[in-house]
CSV table of N, CA and C in Angstrom, one decimal:
chain,number,residue,atom,x,y,z
P,862,MET,N,108.5,16.7,191.2
P,862,MET,CA,108.8,14.8,191.3
P,862,MET,C,108.3,14.1,192.3
P,863,SER,N,107.0,13.3,191.7
P,863,SER,CA,105.8,12.5,193.2
P,863,SER,C,107.3,11.3,193.5
P,864,LEU,N,107.1,10.7,194.8
P,864,LEU,CA,108.3,9.6,195.0
P,864,LEU,C,107.6,8.7,195.2
P,865,ALA,N,105.9,8.5,194.9
P,865,ALA,CA,105.1,7.5,194.9
P,865,ALA,C,106.1,6.1,193.9
P,866,LYS,N,105.5,5.0,194.5
P,866,LYS,CA,106.2,3.8,194.4
P,866,LYS,C,105.2,2.9,193.9
P,867,ILE,N,103.7,3.5,193.9
P,867,ILE,CA,102.9,2.6,192.8
P,867,ILE,C,102.0,4.1,192.3
P,868,PHE,N,102.0,4.0,191.1
P,868,PHE,CA,100.7,4.6,190.6
P,868,PHE,C,99.6,4.3,190.1
P,869,ASN,N,98.2,4.5,190.5
P,869,ASN,CA,97.3,4.0,190.1
P,869,ASN,C,97.0,4.4,188.8
P,870,PHE,N,96.2,2.9,188.5
P,870,PHE,CA,95.7,3.1,186.9
P,870,PHE,C,94.5,3.0,187.0
P,871,GLY,N,93.4,3.7,187.5
P,871,GLY,CA,92.0,2.8,187.5
P,871,GLY,C,92.1,2.4,188.6
P,872,ALA,N,91.2,0.9,188.9
P,872,ALA,CA,91.6,0.3,189.7
P,872,ALA,C,93.0,-0.3,189.6
P,873,HIS,N,93.8,0.2,188.9
P,873,HIS,CA,95.1,-1.0,188.6
P,873,HIS,C,95.8,-0.3,189.9
P,874,LYS,N,97.0,-1.1,189.8
P,874,LYS,CA,98.2,-0.7,190.5
P,874,LYS,C,99.7,-0.5,189.6
P,875,ILE,N,100.4,1.0,189.3
P,875,ILE,CA,101.5,0.1,188.5
P,875,ILE,C,102.7,0.7,189.1
P,876,PRO,N,103.6,-0.5,189.3
P,876,PRO,CA,104.5,0.4,190.1
P,876,PRO,C,105.4,1.0,189.5
P,877,VAL,N,105.6,1.8,190.3
P,877,VAL,CA,107.0,3.1,189.4
P,877,VAL,C,107.9,2.0,188.6
P,878,ALA,N,108.5,1.2,189.2
P,878,ALA,CA,109.6,0.4,188.1
P,878,ALA,C,109.3,0.2,187.3
P,879,HIS,N,108.2,0.0,186.8
P,879,HIS,CA,107.3,-0.9,185.4
P,879,HIS,C,107.1,0.8,184.7
P,880,THR,N,107.3,1.7,184.9
P,880,THR,CA,107.2,2.7,184.0
P,880,THR,C,108.5,3.1,183.4
P,881,PHE,N,108.5,4.3,182.2
P,881,PHE,CA,109.8,4.3,181.6
P,881,PHE,C,110.2,5.8,181.4
P,882,HIS,N,109.1,6.4,182.1
P,882,HIS,CA,109.4,7.7,181.2
P,882,HIS,C,107.9,8.6,182.7
P,883,VAL,N,108.3,9.5,183.1
P,883,VAL,CA,107.7,10.2,184.1
P,883,VAL,C,108.0,11.8,184.8
P,884,THR,N,107.1,12.0,184.5
P,884,THR,CA,106.9,13.9,184.6
P,884,THR,C,106.4,14.1,186.0
P,885,ASP,N,106.2,15.3,186.2
P,885,ASP,CA,105.7,15.9,186.9
P,885,ASP,C,104.2,15.6,187.2
P,886,HIS,N,103.5,14.9,185.8
P,886,HIS,CA,101.5,15.1,186.1
P,886,HIS,C,101.8,13.7,185.4
P,887,CYS,N,102.5,13.0,184.8
P,887,CYS,CA,102.4,11.6,184.2
P,887,CYS,C,103.3,10.8,184.2
P,888,TYR,N,102.9,9.9,183.6
P,888,TYR,CA,103.8,8.4,183.4
P,888,TYR,C,103.1,7.6,182.8
P,889,SER,N,104.3,7.0,182.2
P,889,SER,CA,104.1,6.2,181.0
P,889,SER,C,104.6,4.1,181.1
P,890,PHE,N,104.4,3.9,180.6
P,890,PHE,CA,104.7,2.5,180.5
P,890,PHE,C,104.5,1.4,179.5
P,891,VAL,N,104.9,0.3,179.4
P,891,VAL,CA,104.6,-0.4,178.6
P,891,VAL,C,102.9,-1.4,178.7
P,892,ASN,N,102.8,-1.4,177.5
P,892,ASN,CA,101.2,-1.8,177.4
P,892,ASN,C,101.6,-3.5,177.4
P,893,LEU,N,101.5,-4.3,178.3
P,893,LEU,CA,101.8,-5.4,178.7
P,893,LEU,C,100.9,-6.4,177.9
P,894,LYS,N,99.8,-6.0,177.2
P,894,LYS,CA,98.6,-6.7,176.4
P,894,LYS,C,98.6,-5.5,175.2
P,895,PRO,N,99.8,-5.4,174.4
P,895,PRO,CA,99.3,-4.9,173.0
P,895,PRO,C,98.7,-5.3,172.0
P,896,ILE,N,98.1,-4.0,171.4
P,896,ILE,CA,97.4,-4.4,170.3
P,896,ILE,C,98.8,-5.0,169.0
P,897,VAL,N,99.8,-3.9,169.1
P,897,VAL,CA,101.0,-4.6,167.9
P,897,VAL,C,102.0,-3.8,169.5
P,898,ASP,N,103.0,-4.4,168.8
P,898,ASP,CA,104.8,-4.4,169.0
P,898,ASP,C,105.0,-2.9,169.4
P,899,GLY,N,105.2,-2.7,170.8
P,899,GLY,CA,105.4,-1.0,170.8
P,899,GLY,C,104.5,-0.5,171.5
P,900,HIS,N,103.1,-0.9,172.2
P,900,HIS,CA,102.5,-0.6,172.2
P,900,HIS,C,102.4,0.3,173.5
P,901,VAL,N,102.7,1.5,173.8
P,901,VAL,CA,102.4,2.4,175.4
P,901,VAL,C,101.5,3.0,175.7
P,902,LEU,N,101.1,3.1,177.0
P,902,LEU,CA,100.4,4.2,177.3
P,902,LEU,C,101.0,5.0,178.2
P,903,VAL,N,100.5,6.3,177.8
P,903,VAL,CA,101.0,7.6,178.6
P,903,VAL,C,99.8,7.6,179.5
P,904,SER,N,99.7,8.2,181.0
P,904,SER,CA,99.0,8.1,181.7
P,904,SER,C,99.0,9.6,182.5
P,905,SER,N,97.9,10.3,182.9
P,905,SER,CA,97.7,11.2,183.9
P,905,SER,C,98.3,10.8,185.5
P,906,LYS,N,99.3,11.7,186.6
P,906,LYS,CA,99.2,10.9,187.7
P,906,LYS,C,98.3,10.9,188.1
P,907,ARG,N,97.4,12.2,188.4
P,907,ARG,CA,96.1,12.4,189.3
P,907,ARG,C,94.9,11.4,188.1
P,908,SER,N,93.9,10.3,189.1
P,908,SER,CA,93.0,9.7,188.8
P,908,SER,C,91.6,10.0,188.7
P,909,VAL,N,92.2,11.0,187.4
P,909,VAL,CA,90.5,11.4,186.4
P,909,VAL,C,90.6,10.7,184.7
P,910,ALA,N,88.8,10.3,185.2
P,910,ALA,CA,88.1,9.6,184.1
P,910,ALA,C,88.1,10.8,182.9
P,911,ARG,N,88.3,12.2,182.9
P,911,ARG,CA,88.5,12.5,181.2
P,911,ARG,C,89.3,13.5,181.2
P,912,LEU,N,89.6,14.2,179.5
P,912,LEU,CA,90.6,14.8,179.2
P,912,LEU,C,90.4,15.9,180.4
P,913,CYS,N,88.6,16.7,179.8
P,913,CYS,CA,88.4,18.2,180.6
P,913,CYS,C,89.0,17.8,181.7
P,914,GLU,N,89.0,16.9,182.7
P,914,GLU,CA,89.4,16.8,184.3
P,914,GLU,C,90.5,17.7,184.7
P,915,LEU,N,91.8,17.3,183.5
P,915,LEU,CA,92.6,17.7,183.9
P,915,LEU,C,93.1,19.3,183.8
P,916,THR,N,94.0,19.3,184.8
P,916,THR,CA,94.4,20.9,184.7
P,916,THR,C,94.8,21.5,183.3
P,917,GLU,N,95.4,22.6,183.1
P,917,GLU,CA,95.7,23.3,182.3
P,917,GLU,C,97.7,22.7,182.3
P,918,GLU,N,98.0,22.5,183.5
P,918,GLU,CA,99.2,22.6,183.5
P,918,GLU,C,99.6,20.6,183.1
P,919,GLU,N,98.4,20.1,183.6
P,919,GLU,CA,98.8,18.5,183.9
P,919,GLU,C,98.4,18.2,182.3
P,920,HIS,N,97.1,18.8,181.9
P,920,HIS,CA,96.9,18.5,179.7
P,920,HIS,C,98.0,18.8,179.3
P,921,SER,N,98.6,20.2,179.5
P,921,SER,CA,100.3,20.2,178.5
P,921,SER,C,101.5,19.1,179.2
P,922,ASP,N,101.3,18.7,180.0
P,922,ASP,CA,102.2,18.3,180.5
P,922,ASP,C,102.2,16.7,179.3
P,923,LEU,N,100.9,16.7,179.7
P,923,LEU,CA,100.5,15.2,178.9
P,923,LEU,C,101.0,14.8,177.7
P,924,TRP,N,100.1,15.8,177.3
P,924,TRP,CA,100.8,15.9,175.7
P,924,TRP,C,102.3,16.2,175.3
P,925,ARG,N,102.9,16.9,176.5
P,925,ARG,CA,104.3,16.9,175.7
P,925,ARG,C,105.3,15.5,176.4
P,926,ALA,N,104.4,14.5,177.6
P,926,ALA,CA,105.0,13.3,177.4
P,926,ALA,C,104.7,12.7,175.9
P,927,VAL,N,103.3,13.0,175.7
P,927,VAL,CA,102.9,12.1,174.5
P,927,VAL,C,104.0,12.2,173.0
P,928,ARG,N,104.2,13.4,173.1
P,928,ARG,CA,105.7,13.8,171.8
P,928,ARG,C,106.6,13.3,172.3
P,929,ALA,N,107.3,13.3,173.4
P,929,ALA,CA,108.7,12.7,173.8
P,929,ALA,C,108.0,10.8,173.6
P,930,VAL,N,107.5,10.0,174.1
P,930,VAL,CA,107.7,8.7,174.0
P,930,VAL,C,107.3,8.4,172.8
P,931,SER,N,106.4,9.5,172.0
P,931,SER,CA,106.4,8.8,170.5
P,931,SER,C,107.4,9.0,169.7
P,932,LYS,N,107.9,9.7,169.9
P,932,LYS,CA,109.3,9.5,169.4
P,932,LYS,C,110.5,8.9,169.4
P,933,VAL,N,110.4,8.3,170.6
P,933,VAL,CA,110.9,7.1,170.9
P,933,VAL,C,110.6,6.2,170.1
P,934,VAL,N,109.1,5.8,170.3
P,934,VAL,CA,108.8,4.8,170.4
P,934,VAL,C,108.5,4.1,168.8
P,935,GLU,N,109.1,5.8,167.8
P,935,GLU,CA,108.8,5.4,166.6
P,935,GLU,C,109.9,5.3,166.0
P,936,GLN,N,111.3,5.6,166.4
P,936,GLN,CA,112.6,5.4,166.6
P,936,GLN,C,113.1,3.9,166.5
P,937,VAL,N,112.7,3.3,167.5
P,937,VAL,CA,112.8,2.1,168.0
P,937,VAL,C,112.4,1.3,167.5
P,938,TYR,N,110.8,1.2,167.2
P,938,TYR,CA,110.2,0.2,166.1
P,938,TYR,C,110.1,0.7,164.7
P,939,ARG,N,110.5,1.5,164.3
P,939,ARG,CA,111.0,1.7,163.0
P,939,ARG,C,109.7,2.1,162.3
P,940,ALA,N,109.2,3.2,162.8
P,940,ALA,CA,107.6,2.6,162.2
P,940,ALA,C,107.5,3.6,161.2
P,941,ASN,N,106.3,3.7,160.6
P,941,ASN,CA,106.4,4.6,159.4
P,941,ASN,C,105.1,5.4,160.0
P,942,ALA,N,104.8,5.0,160.8
P,942,ALA,CA,103.3,6.4,161.5
P,942,ALA,C,103.3,5.7,162.8
P,943,LEU,N,102.6,6.2,163.2
P,943,LEU,CA,101.9,6.0,164.7
P,943,LEU,C,101.0,6.4,164.8
P,944,ASN,N,99.7,5.5,165.3
P,944,ASN,CA,98.2,6.1,166.0
P,944,ASN,C,98.4,6.4,167.2
P,945,ILE,N,98.6,7.7,167.6
P,945,ILE,CA,98.0,8.3,168.7
P,945,ILE,C,96.4,8.1,169.2
P,946,SER,N,96.2,7.7,170.5
P,946,SER,CA,94.5,7.7,170.6
P,946,SER,C,94.1,7.3,171.9
P,947,VAL,N,93.0,8.4,172.2
P,947,VAL,CA,92.4,8.9,173.2
P,947,VAL,C,91.2,8.3,173.1
P,948,GLN,N,90.6,7.1,174.3
P,948,GLN,CA,89.1,7.1,174.2
P,948,GLN,C,88.9,8.1,175.6
P,949,ASP,N,88.2,8.8,175.6
P,949,ASP,CA,87.6,9.8,176.7
P,949,ASP,C,86.3,9.6,176.8
P,950,GLY,N,86.2,8.9,177.7
P,950,GLY,CA,85.0,8.0,178.4
P,950,GLY,C,84.1,6.7,177.9
P,951,LYS,N,83.4,6.1,178.6
P,951,LYS,CA,83.2,4.7,178.4
P,951,LYS,C,82.4,4.9,177.3
P,952,GLU,N,81.9,5.5,176.8
P,952,GLU,CA,81.1,5.4,175.7
P,952,GLU,C,82.1,5.5,174.3
P,953,ALA,N,83.3,5.8,174.6
P,953,ALA,CA,84.2,6.0,173.7
P,953,ALA,C,85.1,5.3,173.6
P,954,GLY,N,84.5,4.0,174.3
P,954,GLY,CA,85.5,2.5,174.4
P,954,GLY,C,86.7,2.5,175.3
P,955,GLN,N,86.7,3.8,176.2
P,955,GLN,CA,87.7,3.3,177.7
P,955,GLN,C,87.1,3.0,178.3
P,956,SER,N,88.6,1.6,178.4
P,956,SER,CA,88.2,0.5,179.5
P,956,SER,C,88.5,0.4,180.6
P,957,VAL,N,89.6,1.6,181.2
P,957,VAL,CA,89.6,1.8,181.8
P,957,VAL,C,89.7,3.7,182.7
P,958,ALA,N,88.8,3.5,183.9
P,958,ALA,CA,88.5,5.3,183.8
P,958,ALA,C,89.8,6.3,184.4
P,959,HIS,N,90.6,6.5,183.7
P,959,HIS,CA,91.6,6.9,184.3
P,959,HIS,C,92.1,7.8,183.0
P,960,VAL,N,92.6,9.1,182.6
P,960,VAL,CA,93.0,9.7,181.5
P,960,VAL,C,93.9,8.8,181.1
P,961,HIS,N,93.8,8.1,179.7
P,961,HIS,CA,95.6,7.8,179.3
P,961,HIS,C,95.7,7.7,177.8
P,962,VAL,N,96.3,8.3,177.1
P,962,VAL,CA,97.1,7.9,175.3
P,962,VAL,C,97.7,6.3,175.1
P,963,HIS,N,97.1,6.0,173.9
P,963,HIS,CA,97.2,5.1,173.4
P,963,HIS,C,98.5,5.5,172.3
P,964,ILE,N,100.0,4.8,172.8
P,964,ILE,CA,101.0,5.0,171.5
P,964,ILE,C,100.9,4.2,170.6
P,965,LEU,N,100.9,3.4,169.1
P,965,LEU,CA,100.9,2.5,168.7
P,965,LEU,C,102.0,2.6,167.2
P,966,PRO,N,102.9,2.2,167.6
P,966,PRO,CA,103.5,2.1,166.2
P,966,PRO,C,103.3,1.7,164.8
P,967,ARG,N,103.0,2.0,163.8
P,967,ARG,CA,102.4,1.1,162.6
P,967,ARG,C,103.6,1.2,162.1
P,968,HIS,N,102.9,0.0,160.9
P,968,HIS,CA,104.3,-0.6,159.5
P,968,HIS,C,103.0,-0.4,158.6
P,969,THR,N,104.0,-0.6,157.2
P,969,THR,CA,102.6,-0.9,156.0
P,969,THR,C,102.2,-2.5,156.3
P,970,GLY,N,101.2,-2.7,156.1
P,970,GLY,CA,100.3,-3.8,156.1
P,970,GLY,C,100.2,-4.7,157.7
P,971,ASP,N,100.5,-3.7,158.5
P,971,ASP,CA,100.0,-4.0,159.6
P,971,ASP,C,98.7,-4.7,160.2
P,972,PHE,N,97.6,-4.0,159.5
P,972,PHE,CA,96.3,-4.6,159.4
P,972,PHE,C,95.8,-4.4,157.9
P,973,THR,N,94.6,-5.4,157.8
P,973,THR,CA,94.4,-5.3,156.5
P,973,THR,C,93.8,-4.2,156.0
P,974,GLU,N,92.9,-3.8,157.0
P,974,GLU,CA,92.2,-2.7,156.9
P,974,GLU,C,92.9,-1.5,157.8
P,975,ASN,N,92.9,-0.4,157.1
P,975,ASN,CA,93.7,0.6,158.0
P,975,ASN,C,93.1,0.9,159.4
P,976,ASP,N,92.1,1.4,159.0
P,976,ASP,CA,91.2,1.1,160.4
P,976,ASP,C,90.5,0.5,161.7
P,977,GLU,N,91.2,-1.0,161.2
P,977,GLU,CA,90.8,-1.9,161.7
P,977,GLU,C,91.5,-1.5,163.6
P,978,VAL,N,92.7,-1.0,163.4
P,978,VAL,CA,93.2,-1.3,164.7
P,978,VAL,C,92.6,-0.4,165.2
P,979,TYR,N,91.5,0.3,165.1
P,979,TYR,CA,90.2,1.8,166.0
P,979,TYR,C,89.5,0.1,166.5
P,980,GLU,N,89.2,-0.7,165.9
P,980,GLU,CA,88.5,-1.7,166.1
P,980,GLU,C,89.4,-2.3,167.4
P,981,LYS,N,90.3,-2.6,167.0
P,981,LYS,CA,91.5,-3.2,168.2
P,981,LYS,C,91.4,-2.6,169.5
P,982,LEU,N,91.0,-1.2,169.5
P,982,LEU,CA,91.5,-0.5,170.7
P,982,LEU,C,89.8,-0.6,171.1
P,983,GLU,N,89.2,-0.4,170.4
P,983,GLU,CA,87.6,-0.9,171.3
P,983,GLU,C,87.4,-2.3,172.4
P,984,ASP,N,88.0,-3.2,171.5
P,984,ASP,CA,88.2,-4.0,172.0
P,984,ASP,C,89.1,-4.5,173.4
P,985,PHE,N,90.5,-3.5,173.4
P,985,PHE,CA,91.4,-3.4,174.3
P,985,PHE,C,90.2,-3.5,175.2
P,986,GLU,N,91.0,-4.2,176.2
P,986,GLU,CA,90.7,-4.6,178.2
P,986,GLU,C,91.7,-4.5,178.8
P,987,PHE,N,92.5,-3.4,179.2
P,987,PHE,CA,93.4,-3.3,180.1
P,987,PHE,C,93.7,-4.4,181.3
P,988,THR,N,94.3,-5.3,181.7
P,988,THR,CA,94.5,-6.6,182.4
P,988,THR,C,96.0,-6.2,182.9
P,989,ILE,N,96.6,-6.6,183.8
P,989,ILE,CA,97.7,-6.3,184.3
P,989,ILE,C,98.4,-8.3,184.7
P,990,PRO,N,98.8,-9.0,183.9
P,990,PRO,CA,99.3,-10.2,184.5
P,990,PRO,C,100.5,-10.5,185.4
P,991,GLU,N,100.9,-11.6,185.8
P,991,GLU,CA,102.0,-11.6,186.9
P,991,GLU,C,103.3,-10.9,186.2
P,992,ILE,N,103.5,-9.9,186.8
P,992,ILE,CA,104.5,-9.1,186.2
P,992,ILE,C,106.1,-8.8,187.4
P,993,ASP,N,105.8,-9.4,188.6
P,993,ASP,CA,106.6,-9.7,189.4
P,993,ASP,C,107.5,-9.4,189.1
P,994,SER,N,107.9,-10.8,188.1
P,994,SER,CA,109.3,-11.2,187.7
P,994,SER,C,109.7,-10.8,186.5
P,995,ILE,N,109.2,-10.3,185.8
P,995,ILE,CA,109.8,-9.3,184.7
P,995,ILE,C,110.8,-8.3,185.4
P,996,LYS,N,112.2,-9.0,184.7
P,996,LYS,CA,113.2,-7.6,185.0
P,996,LYS,C,112.5,-6.1,183.8
P,997,VAL,N,112.6,-4.9,184.7
P,997,VAL,CA,111.8,-3.9,184.0
P,997,VAL,C,112.9,-2.8,183.6
P,998,PHE,N,113.7,-2.6,184.2
P,998,PHE,CA,115.2,-1.2,184.2
P,998,PHE,C,116.1,-2.0,185.5
P,999,GLU,N,117.3,-1.9,184.7
P,999,GLU,CA,118.2,-1.8,185.4
P,999,GLU,C,119.2,-0.2,185.1
P,1000,ARG,N,119.8,0.0,185.7
P,1000,ARG,CA,121.1,1.2,186.2
P,1000,ARG,C,122.3,0.5,186.0
P,1001,SER,N,123.5,1.2,185.1
P,1001,SER,CA,124.3,0.8,184.4
P,1001,SER,C,125.3,1.5,185.4
P,1002,PRO,N,126.2,0.9,186.2
P,1002,PRO,CA,127.3,1.3,186.7
P,1002,PRO,C,128.4,1.9,186.5
P,1003,ASN,N,128.7,1.9,185.3
P,1003,ASN,CA,129.7,2.1,184.1
P,1003,ASN,C,128.9,3.9,183.5
P,1004,THR,N,127.7,3.6,183.2
P,1004,THR,CA,127.9,4.8,182.3
P,1004,THR,C,126.4,5.8,183.3
P,1005,GLY,N,125.8,5.1,184.1
P,1005,GLY,CA,124.7,6.1,185.1
P,1005,GLY,C,123.8,6.3,184.0
P,1006,THR,N,123.5,5.2,182.7
P,1006,THR,CA,122.2,5.6,182.5
P,1006,THR,C,121.3,3.9,182.6
P,1007,CYS,N,120.0,4.3,182.5
P,1007,CYS,CA,119.1,3.1,182.7
P,1007,CYS,C,118.4,2.8,181.1
P,1008,THR,N,118.5,1.2,181.2
P,1008,THR,CA,117.7,0.6,180.8
P,1008,THR,C,116.6,0.4,180.5
P,1009,TYR,N,115.7,1.0,179.7
P,1009,TYR,CA,114.2,0.1,180.1
P,1009,TYR,C,113.9,-0.4,178.9
P,1010,PRO,N,113.0,-1.9,179.2
P,1010,PRO,CA,112.7,-2.2,177.9
P,1010,PRO,C,111.6,-2.0,177.4
P,1011,PHE,N,111.1,-2.5,176.3
P,1011,PHE,CA,109.9,-2.1,175.5
P,1011,PHE,C,109.8,-3.8,174.8
P,1012,PHE,N,108.6,-4.2,175.8
P,1012,PHE,CA,108.1,-5.2,176.1
P,1012,PHE,C,107.1,-5.8,174.5
P,1013,ASN,N,107.5,-6.5,173.5
P,1013,ASN,CA,106.7,-7.1,172.4
P,1013,ASN,C,106.6,-8.5,172.7
P,1014,TYR,N,105.9,-9.4,171.7
P,1014,TYR,CA,105.6,-10.4,171.8
P,1014,TYR,C,106.7,-11.4,172.1
P,1015,LEU,N,107.4,-11.1,171.4
P,1015,LEU,CA,108.6,-12.0,171.3
P,1015,LEU,C,110.4,-11.7,172.0
P,1016,GLN,N,110.4,-10.7,172.3
P,1016,GLN,CA,111.9,-9.9,173.0
P,1016,GLN,C,111.3,-8.4,173.3
P,1017,TYR,N,112.2,-8.1,174.0
P,1017,TYR,CA,112.1,-6.7,174.2
P,1017,TYR,C,113.5,-5.8,173.7
P,1018,ILE,N,113.2,-4.6,173.4
P,1018,ILE,CA,114.7,-3.6,173.1
P,1018,ILE,C,114.8,-2.9,174.2
P,1019,ASN,N,115.8,-2.9,174.3
P,1019,ASN,CA,116.0,-1.7,175.5
P,1019,ASN,C,116.5,-0.4,175.0
P,1020,ILE,N,116.6,0.6,175.9
P,1020,ILE,CA,116.5,2.1,175.4
P,1020,ILE,C,117.4,3.0,176.5
P,1021,ALA,N,118.4,3.0,176.0
P,1021,ALA,CA,119.3,3.6,177.2
P,1021,ALA,C,118.6,5.2,177.4
P,1022,VAL,N,118.1,5.5,178.6
P,1022,VAL,CA,118.3,7.1,178.6
P,1022,VAL,C,119.1,7.3,180.1
P,1023,SER,N,118.9,8.5,180.0
P,1023,SER,CA,119.6,9.5,181.2
P,1023,SER,C,118.3,9.0,182.9
P,1024,CYS,N,119.1,8.5,183.9
P,1024,CYS,CA,117.9,8.7,184.6
P,1024,CYS,C,118.0,10.1,185.8
P,1025,SER,N,118.4,10.7,184.9
P,1025,SER,CA,118.1,12.0,186.1
P,1025,SER,C,117.0,12.2,186.5
């Protein structure tokens, strides 16, 4: 497991403290400019632009992480379904040249036309606002669990998970 304090995400820097699920080859973080509440990203640790550039081990780890994070997102946001999307290259709408998977919880009627979500993803541009003041996680001294917020527009929901 990496002991890095910062993950590179294309030209952006993601502090480890702003991640909520880290594996040997990838990390997950809350999208601070979400298309829908609960929109999160799972990214490879190694900086490569395309899925085909990942090793077999990195590729498998990425999709295992997507599956694990998806289950939590669906449960926490009481979603009816999920959009799990990869924009694999600039012409596919990739705004950050770094492998990442979008996970969006979906609810009945959240978009007028169901495919409108893809237009939003194409228009998506990743930016990192000033986030130093956001309390991202805390370890409970009593239980040894960490509480990670999933940000949405008005509030956040905490999820207690093992910090091992």
